[in-house]
Short mmCIF file of C-alpha atoms in Angstrom, two decimals:
data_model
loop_
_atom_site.label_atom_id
_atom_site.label_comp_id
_atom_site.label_asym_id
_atom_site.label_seq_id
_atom_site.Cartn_x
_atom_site.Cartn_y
_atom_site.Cartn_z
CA UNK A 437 0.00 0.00 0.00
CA UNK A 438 2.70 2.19 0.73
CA UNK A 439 4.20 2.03 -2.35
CA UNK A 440 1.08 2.68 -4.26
CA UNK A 441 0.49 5.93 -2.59
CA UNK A 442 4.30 7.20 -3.44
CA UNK A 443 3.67 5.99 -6.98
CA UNK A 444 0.64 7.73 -7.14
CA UNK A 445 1.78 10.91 -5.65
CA UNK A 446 4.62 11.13 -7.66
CA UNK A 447 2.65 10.34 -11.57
CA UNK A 448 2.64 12.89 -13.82
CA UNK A 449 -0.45 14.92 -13.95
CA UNK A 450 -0.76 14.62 -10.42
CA UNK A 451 -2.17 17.40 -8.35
CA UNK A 452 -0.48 16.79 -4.72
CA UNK A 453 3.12 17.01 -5.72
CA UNK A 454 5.17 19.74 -7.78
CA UNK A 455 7.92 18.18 -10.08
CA UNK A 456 10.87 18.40 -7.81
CA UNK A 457 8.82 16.98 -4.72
CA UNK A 458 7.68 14.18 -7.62
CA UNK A 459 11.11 13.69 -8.26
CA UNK A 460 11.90 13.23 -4.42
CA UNK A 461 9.05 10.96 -3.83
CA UNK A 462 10.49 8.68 -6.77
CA UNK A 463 13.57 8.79 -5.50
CA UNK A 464 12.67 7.73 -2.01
CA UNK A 465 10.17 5.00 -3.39
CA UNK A 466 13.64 3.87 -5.62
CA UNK A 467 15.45 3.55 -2.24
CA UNK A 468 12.75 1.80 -0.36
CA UNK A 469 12.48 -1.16 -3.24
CA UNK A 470 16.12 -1.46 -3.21
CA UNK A 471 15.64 -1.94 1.12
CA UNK A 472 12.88 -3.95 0.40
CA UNK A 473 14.51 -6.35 -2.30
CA UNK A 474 17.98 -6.82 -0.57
CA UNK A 475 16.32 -8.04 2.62
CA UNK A 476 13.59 -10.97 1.20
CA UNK A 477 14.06 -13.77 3.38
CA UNK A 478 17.81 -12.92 4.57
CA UNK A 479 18.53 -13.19 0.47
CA UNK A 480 21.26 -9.90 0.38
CA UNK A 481 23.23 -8.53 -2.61
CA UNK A 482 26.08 -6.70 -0.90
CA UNK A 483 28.05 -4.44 -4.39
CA UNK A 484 31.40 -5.58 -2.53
CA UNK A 485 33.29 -8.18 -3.55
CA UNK A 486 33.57 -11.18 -0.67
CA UNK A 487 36.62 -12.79 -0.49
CA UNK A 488 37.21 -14.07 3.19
CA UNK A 489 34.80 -15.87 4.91
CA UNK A 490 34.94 -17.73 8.28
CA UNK A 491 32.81 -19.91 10.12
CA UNK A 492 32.58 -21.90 13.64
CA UNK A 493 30.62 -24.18 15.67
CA UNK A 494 30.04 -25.61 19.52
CA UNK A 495 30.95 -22.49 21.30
CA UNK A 496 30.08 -22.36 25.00
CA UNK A 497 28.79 -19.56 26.28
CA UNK A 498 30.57 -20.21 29.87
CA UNK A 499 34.38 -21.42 28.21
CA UNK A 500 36.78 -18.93 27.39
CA UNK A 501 36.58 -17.95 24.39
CA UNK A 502 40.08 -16.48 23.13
CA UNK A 503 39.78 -18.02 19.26
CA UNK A 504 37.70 -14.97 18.59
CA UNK A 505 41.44 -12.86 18.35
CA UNK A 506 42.48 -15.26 15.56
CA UNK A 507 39.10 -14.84 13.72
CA UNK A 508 39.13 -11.07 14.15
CA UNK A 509 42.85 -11.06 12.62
CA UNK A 510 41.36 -13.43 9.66
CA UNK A 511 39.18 -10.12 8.67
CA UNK A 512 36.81 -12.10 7.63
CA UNK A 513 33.70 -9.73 5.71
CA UNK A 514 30.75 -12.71 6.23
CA UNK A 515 30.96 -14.63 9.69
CA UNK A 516 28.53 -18.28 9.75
CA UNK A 517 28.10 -19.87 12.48
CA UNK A 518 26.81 -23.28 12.24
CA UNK A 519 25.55 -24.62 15.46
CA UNK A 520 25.77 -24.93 19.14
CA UNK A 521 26.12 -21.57 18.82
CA UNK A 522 25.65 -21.75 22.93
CA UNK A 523 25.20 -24.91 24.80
CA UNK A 524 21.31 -24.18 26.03
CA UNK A 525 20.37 -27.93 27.21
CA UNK A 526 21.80 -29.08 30.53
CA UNK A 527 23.67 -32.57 30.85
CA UNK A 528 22.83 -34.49 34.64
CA UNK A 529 26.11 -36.42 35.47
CA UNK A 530 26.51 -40.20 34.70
CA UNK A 531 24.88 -42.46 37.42
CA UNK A 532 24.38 -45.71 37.13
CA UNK A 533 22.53 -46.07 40.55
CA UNK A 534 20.48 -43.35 43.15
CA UNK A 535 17.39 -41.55 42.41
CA UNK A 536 18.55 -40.54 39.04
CA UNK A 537 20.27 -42.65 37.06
CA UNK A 538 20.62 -41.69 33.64
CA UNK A 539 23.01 -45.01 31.96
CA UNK A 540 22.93 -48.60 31.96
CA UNK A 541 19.77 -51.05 32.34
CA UNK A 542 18.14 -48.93 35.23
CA UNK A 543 18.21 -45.53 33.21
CA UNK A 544 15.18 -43.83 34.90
CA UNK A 545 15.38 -40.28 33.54
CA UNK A 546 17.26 -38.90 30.21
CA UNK A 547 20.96 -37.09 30.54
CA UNK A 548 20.27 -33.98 28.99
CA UNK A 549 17.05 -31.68 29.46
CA UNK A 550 16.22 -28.32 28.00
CA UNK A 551 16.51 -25.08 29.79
CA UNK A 552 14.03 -22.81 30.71
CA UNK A 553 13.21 -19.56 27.98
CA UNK A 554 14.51 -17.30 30.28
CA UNK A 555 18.16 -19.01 30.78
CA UNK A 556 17.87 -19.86 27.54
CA UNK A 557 18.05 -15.71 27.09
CA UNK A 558 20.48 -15.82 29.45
CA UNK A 559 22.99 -17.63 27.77
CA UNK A 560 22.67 -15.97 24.28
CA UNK A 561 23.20 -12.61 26.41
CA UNK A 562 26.64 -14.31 27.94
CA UNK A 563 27.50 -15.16 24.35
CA UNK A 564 27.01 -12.25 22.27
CA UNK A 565 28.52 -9.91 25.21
CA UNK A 566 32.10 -11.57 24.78
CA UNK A 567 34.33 -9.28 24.30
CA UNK A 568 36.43 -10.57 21.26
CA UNK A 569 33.15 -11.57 19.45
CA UNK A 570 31.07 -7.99 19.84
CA UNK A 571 34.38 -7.11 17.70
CA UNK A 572 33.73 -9.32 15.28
CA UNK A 573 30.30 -8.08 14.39
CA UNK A 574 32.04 -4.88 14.09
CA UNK A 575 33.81 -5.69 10.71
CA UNK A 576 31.49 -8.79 9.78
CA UNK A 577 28.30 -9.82 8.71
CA UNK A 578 27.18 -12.57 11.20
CA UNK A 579 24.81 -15.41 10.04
CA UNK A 580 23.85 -18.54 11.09
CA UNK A 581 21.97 -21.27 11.51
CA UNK A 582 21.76 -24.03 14.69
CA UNK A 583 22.37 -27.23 15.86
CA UNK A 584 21.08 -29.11 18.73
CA UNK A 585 22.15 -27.38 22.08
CA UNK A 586 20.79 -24.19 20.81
CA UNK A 587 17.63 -26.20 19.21
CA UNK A 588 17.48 -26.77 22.89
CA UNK A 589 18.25 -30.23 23.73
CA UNK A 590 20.46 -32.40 22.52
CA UNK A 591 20.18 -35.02 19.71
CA UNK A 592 16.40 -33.41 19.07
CA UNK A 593 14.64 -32.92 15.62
CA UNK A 594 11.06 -32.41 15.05
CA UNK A 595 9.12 -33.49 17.77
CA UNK A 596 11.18 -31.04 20.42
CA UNK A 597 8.29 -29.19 21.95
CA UNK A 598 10.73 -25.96 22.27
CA UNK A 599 11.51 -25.48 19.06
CA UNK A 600 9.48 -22.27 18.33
CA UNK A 601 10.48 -20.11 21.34
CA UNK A 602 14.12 -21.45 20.47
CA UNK A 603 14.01 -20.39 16.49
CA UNK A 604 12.73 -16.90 18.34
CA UNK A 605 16.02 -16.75 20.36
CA UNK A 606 18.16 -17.69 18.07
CA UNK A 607 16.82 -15.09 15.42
CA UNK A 608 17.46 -12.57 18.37
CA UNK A 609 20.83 -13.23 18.75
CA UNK A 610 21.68 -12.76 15.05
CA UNK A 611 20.10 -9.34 15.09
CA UNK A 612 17.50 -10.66 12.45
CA UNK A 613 14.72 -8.47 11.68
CA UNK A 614 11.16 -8.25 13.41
CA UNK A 615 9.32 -8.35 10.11
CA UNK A 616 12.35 -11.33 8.39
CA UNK A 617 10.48 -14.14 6.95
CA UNK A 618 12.97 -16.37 8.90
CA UNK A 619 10.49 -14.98 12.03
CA UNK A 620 6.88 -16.37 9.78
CA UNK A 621 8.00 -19.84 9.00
CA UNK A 622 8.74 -22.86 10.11
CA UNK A 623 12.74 -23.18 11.17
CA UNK A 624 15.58 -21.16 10.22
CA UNK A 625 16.71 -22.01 6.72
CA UNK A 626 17.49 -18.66 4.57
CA UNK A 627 20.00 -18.06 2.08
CA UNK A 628 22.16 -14.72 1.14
CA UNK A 629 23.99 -13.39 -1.88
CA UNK A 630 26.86 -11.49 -1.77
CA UNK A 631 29.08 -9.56 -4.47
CA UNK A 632 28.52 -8.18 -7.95
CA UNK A 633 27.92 -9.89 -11.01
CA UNK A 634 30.88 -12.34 -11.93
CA UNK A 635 32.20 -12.40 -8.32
CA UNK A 636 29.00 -13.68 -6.46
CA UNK A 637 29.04 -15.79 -3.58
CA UNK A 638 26.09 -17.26 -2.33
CA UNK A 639 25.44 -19.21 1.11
CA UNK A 640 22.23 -21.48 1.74
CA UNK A 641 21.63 -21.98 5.80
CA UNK A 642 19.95 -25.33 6.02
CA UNK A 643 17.99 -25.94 9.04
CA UNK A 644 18.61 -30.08 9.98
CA UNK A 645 16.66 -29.59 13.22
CA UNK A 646 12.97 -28.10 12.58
CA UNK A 647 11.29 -30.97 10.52
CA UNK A 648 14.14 -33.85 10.75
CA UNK A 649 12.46 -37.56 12.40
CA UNK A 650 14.47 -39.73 14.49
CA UNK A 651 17.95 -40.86 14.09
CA UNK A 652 17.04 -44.50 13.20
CA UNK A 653 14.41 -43.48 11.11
CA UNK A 654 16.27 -42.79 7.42
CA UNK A 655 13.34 -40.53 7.28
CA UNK A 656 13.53 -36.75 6.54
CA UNK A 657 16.10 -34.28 7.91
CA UNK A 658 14.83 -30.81 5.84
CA UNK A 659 11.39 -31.55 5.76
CA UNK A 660 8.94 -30.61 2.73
CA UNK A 661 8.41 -27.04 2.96
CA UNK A 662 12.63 -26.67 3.22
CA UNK A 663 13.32 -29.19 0.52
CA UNK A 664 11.04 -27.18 -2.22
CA UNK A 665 12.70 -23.85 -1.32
CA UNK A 666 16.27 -25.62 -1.69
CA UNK A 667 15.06 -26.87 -4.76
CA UNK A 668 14.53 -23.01 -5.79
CA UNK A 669 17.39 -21.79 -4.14
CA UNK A 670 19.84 -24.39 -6.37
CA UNK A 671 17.68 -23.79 -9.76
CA UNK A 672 18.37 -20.04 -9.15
CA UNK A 673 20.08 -17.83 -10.84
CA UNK A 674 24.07 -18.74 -10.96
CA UNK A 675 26.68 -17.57 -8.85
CA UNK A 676 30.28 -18.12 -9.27
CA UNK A 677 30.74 -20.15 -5.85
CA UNK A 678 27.51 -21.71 -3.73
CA UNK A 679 28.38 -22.65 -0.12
CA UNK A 680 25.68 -24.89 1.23
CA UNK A 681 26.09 -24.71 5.41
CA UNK A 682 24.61 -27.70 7.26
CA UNK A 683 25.41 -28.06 11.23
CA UNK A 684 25.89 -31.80 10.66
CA UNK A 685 28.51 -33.23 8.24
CA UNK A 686 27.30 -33.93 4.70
CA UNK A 687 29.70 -36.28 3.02
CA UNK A 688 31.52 -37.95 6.20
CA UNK A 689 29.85 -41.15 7.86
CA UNK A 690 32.10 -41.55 11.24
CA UNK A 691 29.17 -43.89 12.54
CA UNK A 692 30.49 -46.21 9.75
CA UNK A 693 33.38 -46.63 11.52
CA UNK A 694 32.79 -45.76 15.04
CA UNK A 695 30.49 -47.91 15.67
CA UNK A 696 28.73 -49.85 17.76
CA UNK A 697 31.19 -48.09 20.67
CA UNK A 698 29.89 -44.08 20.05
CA UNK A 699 27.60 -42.14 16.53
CA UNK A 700 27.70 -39.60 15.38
CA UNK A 701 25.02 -37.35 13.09
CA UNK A 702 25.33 -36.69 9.66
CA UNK A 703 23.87 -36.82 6.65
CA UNK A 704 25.38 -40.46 6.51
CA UNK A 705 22.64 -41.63 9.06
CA UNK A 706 19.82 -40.51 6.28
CA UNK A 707 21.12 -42.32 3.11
CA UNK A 708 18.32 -41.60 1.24
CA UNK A 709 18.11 -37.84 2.52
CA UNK A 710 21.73 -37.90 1.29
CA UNK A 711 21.02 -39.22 -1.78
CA UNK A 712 18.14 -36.58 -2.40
CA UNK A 713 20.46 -33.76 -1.77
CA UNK A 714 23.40 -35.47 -4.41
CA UNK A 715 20.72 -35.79 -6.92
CA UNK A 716 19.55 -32.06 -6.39
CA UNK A 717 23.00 -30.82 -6.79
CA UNK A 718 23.43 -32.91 -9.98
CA UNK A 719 20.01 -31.98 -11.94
CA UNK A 720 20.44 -28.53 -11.13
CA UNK A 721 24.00 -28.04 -12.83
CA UNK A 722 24.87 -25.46 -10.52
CA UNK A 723 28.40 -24.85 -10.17
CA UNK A 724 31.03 -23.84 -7.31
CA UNK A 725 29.05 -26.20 -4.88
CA UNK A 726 30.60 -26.61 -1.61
CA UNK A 727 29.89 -27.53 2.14
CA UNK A 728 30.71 -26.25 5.12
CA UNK A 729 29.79 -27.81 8.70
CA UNK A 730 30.22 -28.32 12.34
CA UNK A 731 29.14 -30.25 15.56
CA UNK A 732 32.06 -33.33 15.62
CA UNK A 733 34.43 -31.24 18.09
CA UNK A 734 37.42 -31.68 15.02
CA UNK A 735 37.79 -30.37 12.04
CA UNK A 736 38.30 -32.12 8.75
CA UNK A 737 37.88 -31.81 5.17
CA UNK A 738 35.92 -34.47 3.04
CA UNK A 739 35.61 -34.84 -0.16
CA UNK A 740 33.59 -37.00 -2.17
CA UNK A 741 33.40 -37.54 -6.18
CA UNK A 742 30.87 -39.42 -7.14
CA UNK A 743 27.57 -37.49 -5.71
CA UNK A 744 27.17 -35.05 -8.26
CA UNK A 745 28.65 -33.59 -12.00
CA UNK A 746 32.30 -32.79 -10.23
CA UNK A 747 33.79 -33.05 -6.80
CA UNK A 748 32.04 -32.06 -3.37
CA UNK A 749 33.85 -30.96 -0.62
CA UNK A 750 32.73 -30.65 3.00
CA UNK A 751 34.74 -28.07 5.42
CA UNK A 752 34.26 -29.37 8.74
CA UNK A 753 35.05 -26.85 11.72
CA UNK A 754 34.09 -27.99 15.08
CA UNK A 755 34.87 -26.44 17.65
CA UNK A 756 35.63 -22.90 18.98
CA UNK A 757 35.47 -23.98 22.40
CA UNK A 758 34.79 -27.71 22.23
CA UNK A 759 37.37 -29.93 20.74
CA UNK A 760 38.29 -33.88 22.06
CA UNK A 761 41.50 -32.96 22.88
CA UNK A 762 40.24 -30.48 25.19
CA UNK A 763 38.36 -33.13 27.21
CA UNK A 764 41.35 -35.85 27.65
CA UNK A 765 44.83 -35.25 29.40
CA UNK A 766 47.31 -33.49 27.61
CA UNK A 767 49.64 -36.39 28.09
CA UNK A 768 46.26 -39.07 25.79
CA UNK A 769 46.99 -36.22 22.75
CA UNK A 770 48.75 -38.48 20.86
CA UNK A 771 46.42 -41.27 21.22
CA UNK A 772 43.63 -39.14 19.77
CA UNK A 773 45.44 -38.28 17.02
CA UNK A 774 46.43 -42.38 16.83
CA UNK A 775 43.24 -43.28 16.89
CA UNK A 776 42.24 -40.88 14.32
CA UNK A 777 44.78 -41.58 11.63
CA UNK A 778 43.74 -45.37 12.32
CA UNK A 779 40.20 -45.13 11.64
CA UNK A 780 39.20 -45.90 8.73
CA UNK A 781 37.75 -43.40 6.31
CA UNK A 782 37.19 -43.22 2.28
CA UNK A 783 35.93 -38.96 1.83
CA UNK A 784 38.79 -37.49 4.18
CA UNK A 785 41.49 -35.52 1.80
CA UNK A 786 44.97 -35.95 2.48
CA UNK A 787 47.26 -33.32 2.06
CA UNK A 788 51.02 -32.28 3.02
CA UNK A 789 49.07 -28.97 4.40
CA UNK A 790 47.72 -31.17 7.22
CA UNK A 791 49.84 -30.42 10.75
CA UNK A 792 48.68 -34.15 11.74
CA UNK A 793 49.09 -37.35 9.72
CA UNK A 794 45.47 -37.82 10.73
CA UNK A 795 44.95 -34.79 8.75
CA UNK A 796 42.29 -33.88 11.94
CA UNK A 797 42.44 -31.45 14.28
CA UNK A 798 40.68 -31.85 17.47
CA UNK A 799 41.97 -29.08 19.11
CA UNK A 800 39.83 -25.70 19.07
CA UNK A 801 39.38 -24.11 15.81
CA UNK A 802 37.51 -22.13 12.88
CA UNK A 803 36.98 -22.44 9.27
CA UNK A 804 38.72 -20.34 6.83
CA UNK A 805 37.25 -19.08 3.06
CA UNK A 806 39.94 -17.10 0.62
CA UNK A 807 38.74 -16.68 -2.69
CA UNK A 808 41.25 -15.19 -4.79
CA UNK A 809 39.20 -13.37 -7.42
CA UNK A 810 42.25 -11.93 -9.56
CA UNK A 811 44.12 -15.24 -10.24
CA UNK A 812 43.25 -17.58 -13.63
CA UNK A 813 42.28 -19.91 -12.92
CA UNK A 814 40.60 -18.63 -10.14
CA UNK A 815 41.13 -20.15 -6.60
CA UNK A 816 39.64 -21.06 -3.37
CA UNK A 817 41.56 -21.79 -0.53
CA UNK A 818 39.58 -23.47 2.88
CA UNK A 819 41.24 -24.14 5.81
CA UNK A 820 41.00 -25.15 9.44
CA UNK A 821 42.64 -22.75 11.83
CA UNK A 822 43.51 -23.37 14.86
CA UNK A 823 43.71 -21.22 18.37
CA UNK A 824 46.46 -18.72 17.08
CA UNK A 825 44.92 -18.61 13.19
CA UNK A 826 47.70 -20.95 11.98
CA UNK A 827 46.57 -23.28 9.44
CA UNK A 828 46.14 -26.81 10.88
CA UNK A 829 43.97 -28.26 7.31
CA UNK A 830 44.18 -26.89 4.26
CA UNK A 831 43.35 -27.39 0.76
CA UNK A 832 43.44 -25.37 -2.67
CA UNK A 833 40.34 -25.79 -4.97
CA UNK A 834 40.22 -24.43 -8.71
CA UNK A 835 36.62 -22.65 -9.44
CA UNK A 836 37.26 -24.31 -12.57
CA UNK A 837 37.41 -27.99 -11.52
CA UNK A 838 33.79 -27.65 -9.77
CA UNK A 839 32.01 -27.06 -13.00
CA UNK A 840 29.53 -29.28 -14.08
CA UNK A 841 30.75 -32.22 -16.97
CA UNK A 842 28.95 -33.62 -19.90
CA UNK A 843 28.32 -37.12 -18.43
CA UNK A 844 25.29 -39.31 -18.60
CA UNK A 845 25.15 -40.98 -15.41
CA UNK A 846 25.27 -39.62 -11.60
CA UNK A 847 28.10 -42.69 -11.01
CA UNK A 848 30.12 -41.73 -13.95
CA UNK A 849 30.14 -37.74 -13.50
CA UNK A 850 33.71 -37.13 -12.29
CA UNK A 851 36.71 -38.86 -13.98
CA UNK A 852 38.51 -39.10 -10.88
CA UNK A 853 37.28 -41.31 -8.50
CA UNK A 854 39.40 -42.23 -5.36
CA UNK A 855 36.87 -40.81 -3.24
CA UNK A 856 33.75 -42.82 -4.26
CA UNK A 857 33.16 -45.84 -1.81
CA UNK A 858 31.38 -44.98 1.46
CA UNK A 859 32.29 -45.85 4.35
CA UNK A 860 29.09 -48.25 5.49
CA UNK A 861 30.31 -50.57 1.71
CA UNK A 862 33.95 -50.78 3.79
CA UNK A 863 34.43 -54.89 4.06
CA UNK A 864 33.05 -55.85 7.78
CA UNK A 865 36.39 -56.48 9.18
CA UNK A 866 38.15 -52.82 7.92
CA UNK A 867 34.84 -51.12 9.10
CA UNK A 868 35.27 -52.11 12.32
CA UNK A 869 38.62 -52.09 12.83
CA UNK A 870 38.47 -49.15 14.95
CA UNK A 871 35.83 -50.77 17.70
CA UNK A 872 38.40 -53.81 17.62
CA UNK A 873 41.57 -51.50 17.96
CA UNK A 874 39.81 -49.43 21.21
CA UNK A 875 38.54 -52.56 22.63
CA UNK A 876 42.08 -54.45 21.98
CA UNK A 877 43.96 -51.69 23.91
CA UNK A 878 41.33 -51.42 26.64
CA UNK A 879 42.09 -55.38 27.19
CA UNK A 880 45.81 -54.34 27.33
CA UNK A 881 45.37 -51.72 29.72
CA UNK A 882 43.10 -53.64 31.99
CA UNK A 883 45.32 -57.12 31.89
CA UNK A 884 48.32 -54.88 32.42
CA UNK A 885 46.38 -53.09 35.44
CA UNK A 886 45.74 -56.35 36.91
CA UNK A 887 48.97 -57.38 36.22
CA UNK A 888 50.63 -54.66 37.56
CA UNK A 889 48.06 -54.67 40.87
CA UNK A 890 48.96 -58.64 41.49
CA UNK A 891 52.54 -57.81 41.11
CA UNK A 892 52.56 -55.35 43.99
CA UNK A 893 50.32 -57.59 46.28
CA UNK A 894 52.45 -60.75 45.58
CA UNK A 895 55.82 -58.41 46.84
CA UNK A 896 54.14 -56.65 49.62
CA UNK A 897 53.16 -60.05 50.92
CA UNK A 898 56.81 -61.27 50.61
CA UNK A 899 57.71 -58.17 52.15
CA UNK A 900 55.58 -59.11 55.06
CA UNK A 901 56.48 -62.61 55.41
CA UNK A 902 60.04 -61.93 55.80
CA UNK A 903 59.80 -59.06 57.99
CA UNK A 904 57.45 -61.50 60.54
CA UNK A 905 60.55 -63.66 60.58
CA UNK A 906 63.19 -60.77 60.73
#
């Protein structure tokens, strides 16, 4: 309505304006479109060309937080976070017995349990008041989307009864707009494009909590509603480089291998979700498709060349405050890092960029976007960072090796294809080798416990005997 009255006022022939106040009224009308346009459903057309992104996961609110310096020294223009954003659940300790026991067969009440709204608001306060990070939204755009502990409980999906006064929250904290779309509908999925014509970046927010069914399920993750608007989003108009964030990993399967001792969620867990999304990516001939995601506590980057018309990568960065090697003795380190250059995996890329031989890094970290515009070909560069923005992962990508082929099949798209069997086709043995290696050094640790324990009994008592007859 508004903008029929300034078009009105300001047509020719009309008697409430003069031609200069016409002129005015066009003008502001011209502004207001442009304000209007640039802010449909969080979908933003910034003139500048991006060329340094960064993005995080599982931050808690209550850690210290002192990654924030290295991310502020990145200079990063666009900021995504991608879950856990704060840790808004609360976790009751282990008991196997008492009044609340929350493991093994007499598991009376669940671990974790949602917060109320108000500490909930609480928590987002604590977060966005950190110092180092209310710099970062000084010099940065800061988006995001969320994973579980700021869903509000942990593992949830769809049938979390506090998912709307969560998506409220969480829309507070990113400063999004009382009359955004992302406020109207049903979970937080939203897209933005950034740059000018021949330099555009573009970054899709999925939303794998809102509509997603259980974990066992192989049912949904995006739901209906968000799987028609991706389906938009991807058949779009082009941009040179597409990042698609998702708070789970996309292409990695760790439950493959993990299991049955600990699982993890991905993508991986939803094979036929999965599948959907290749198949998406592949009819819609979109170039510069990449991933980027959190919520492992290690970063990693996957890669996987047989899901769509050329190569898909997945940036994993997980997390700025919660890492494994932050929750074992310094002096276990090494056997993290064992354990993870042992386990078997088929996506993860090697590289003599990688500080570990794991090519992990489990210690607190970001992700890291450099798009070098002025090059030919022209290049991305992703990384993992780690506390003191040192590169701990990193990998060089050519624009112009994620360009759709001429192929005929979805198997057949890329000519390069050491990255093509998943992890759940491993033979049974190799699959598993990892719950056979853990369980194989637990045996050694507990027979050389006992060992060690019968050892110092079987002295002391010799000690004994001969001191009775001293």
């Amino acid at each position: 309505m508004l903008w029929f009255f300034v078009v009105r006022m300001a047509a020719p022939g009309s008697s409430s304006c003069s031609v200069q106040s016409c002129h005015r009224l066009l003008l502001v009308a011209f502004v207001a479109l442009c304000s209007a346009s640039s802010s449909s459903h969080g979908d933003r057309s910034p003139l500048s060309v991006v060329s340094r992104i960064a993005f995080g996961s599982c931050s808690n609110q209550s850690a210290p937080q002192p990654i924030w310096d290295a991310i502020v020294d990145f200079d990063p223009q666009v900021f995504v976070w991608l879950g856990d954003n704060i840790y808004g659940d609360n976790k009751r300790p282990f008991r196997v017995l008492g009044k609340e026991r929350t493991i093994g067969p007499w598991k009376n009440v669940p671990r974790f349990f949602p917060s109320t709204e108000q500490e909930m608001r609480r928590r987002y306060q604590l977060a966005k008041s950190n110092p180092g990070y209310s710099k970062l939204r000084q010099t940065a755009q800061v988006i995001g989307t969320w994973d579980d502990h700021d869903y509000g409980l942990n593992d949830a999906g769809k049938e979390f009864s506090g998912k709307n006064t969560s998506q409220r929250l969480l829309l507070d904290f990113l400063d999004e707009a009382d009359d955004s779309p992302r406020r109207q509908q049903a979970g937080v999925y939203t897209s933005y494009l950034y740059g000018p014509k021949g330099k555009q970046v573009k970054v899709i927010l999925l939303d794998t909590r809102y509509h997603r069914d259980p974990l066992s399920s192989d049912g949904t993750i995006l739901g209906d509603s968000q799987w028609e608007w991706l389906e938009k989003e991807l058949n779009g108009p082009e941009s040179e480089i597409t990042i698609i964030a998702s708070s789970i990993q996309v292409i990695s399967n760790l439950s493959a291998t993990t299991g049955p001792l600990f699982h993890t969620e991905s993508w991986g867990r939803f094979p036929k979700e999965r599948e959907r999304l290749y198949k998406l990516i592949h009819d819609s001939k979109r170039s510069g498709i990449f991933f980027i995601s959190g919520d492992v506590h290690f970063g990693e980057i996957t890669r996987y060349d047989c899901g769509g018309q050329y190569p898909l990568y997945d940036i994993t960065s997980s997390g700025l405050t919660q890492a494994i090697e932050k929750v074992v003795p310094p002096f276990f380190a090494f056997a993290v890092r064992a354990i993870a250059w042992l386990t078997p995996t088929t996506m993860r890329v090697s590289s003599v960029k990688c500080r570990y031989k794991s090519c992990t890094y489990a210690q607190p970290n970001f992700g890291a976007i450099q798009i070098d515009w002025d090059v030919v070909p022209q290049k991305i560069k992703v990384e993992v960072r780690g506390i003191n923005g040192d590169p701990a992962i990193a990998v060089d990508i050519l624009l112009s090796d994620l360009q759709p082929r001429n192929t005929n099949t979805l198997e057949g798209a890329w000519q390069h294809r050491r990255h093509c069997s998943l992890e759940i086709d491993l033979p049974w043995f190799w699959r598993h080798s990892f719950a056979f290696t853990f369980l194989t050094l637990v045996s050694v640790l507990i027979i050389t416990f006992v060992l060690f324990a019968y050892t110092i009994v079987s002295v002391s008592k010799k000690f004994l005997r001969k001191f009775k007859i001293d």
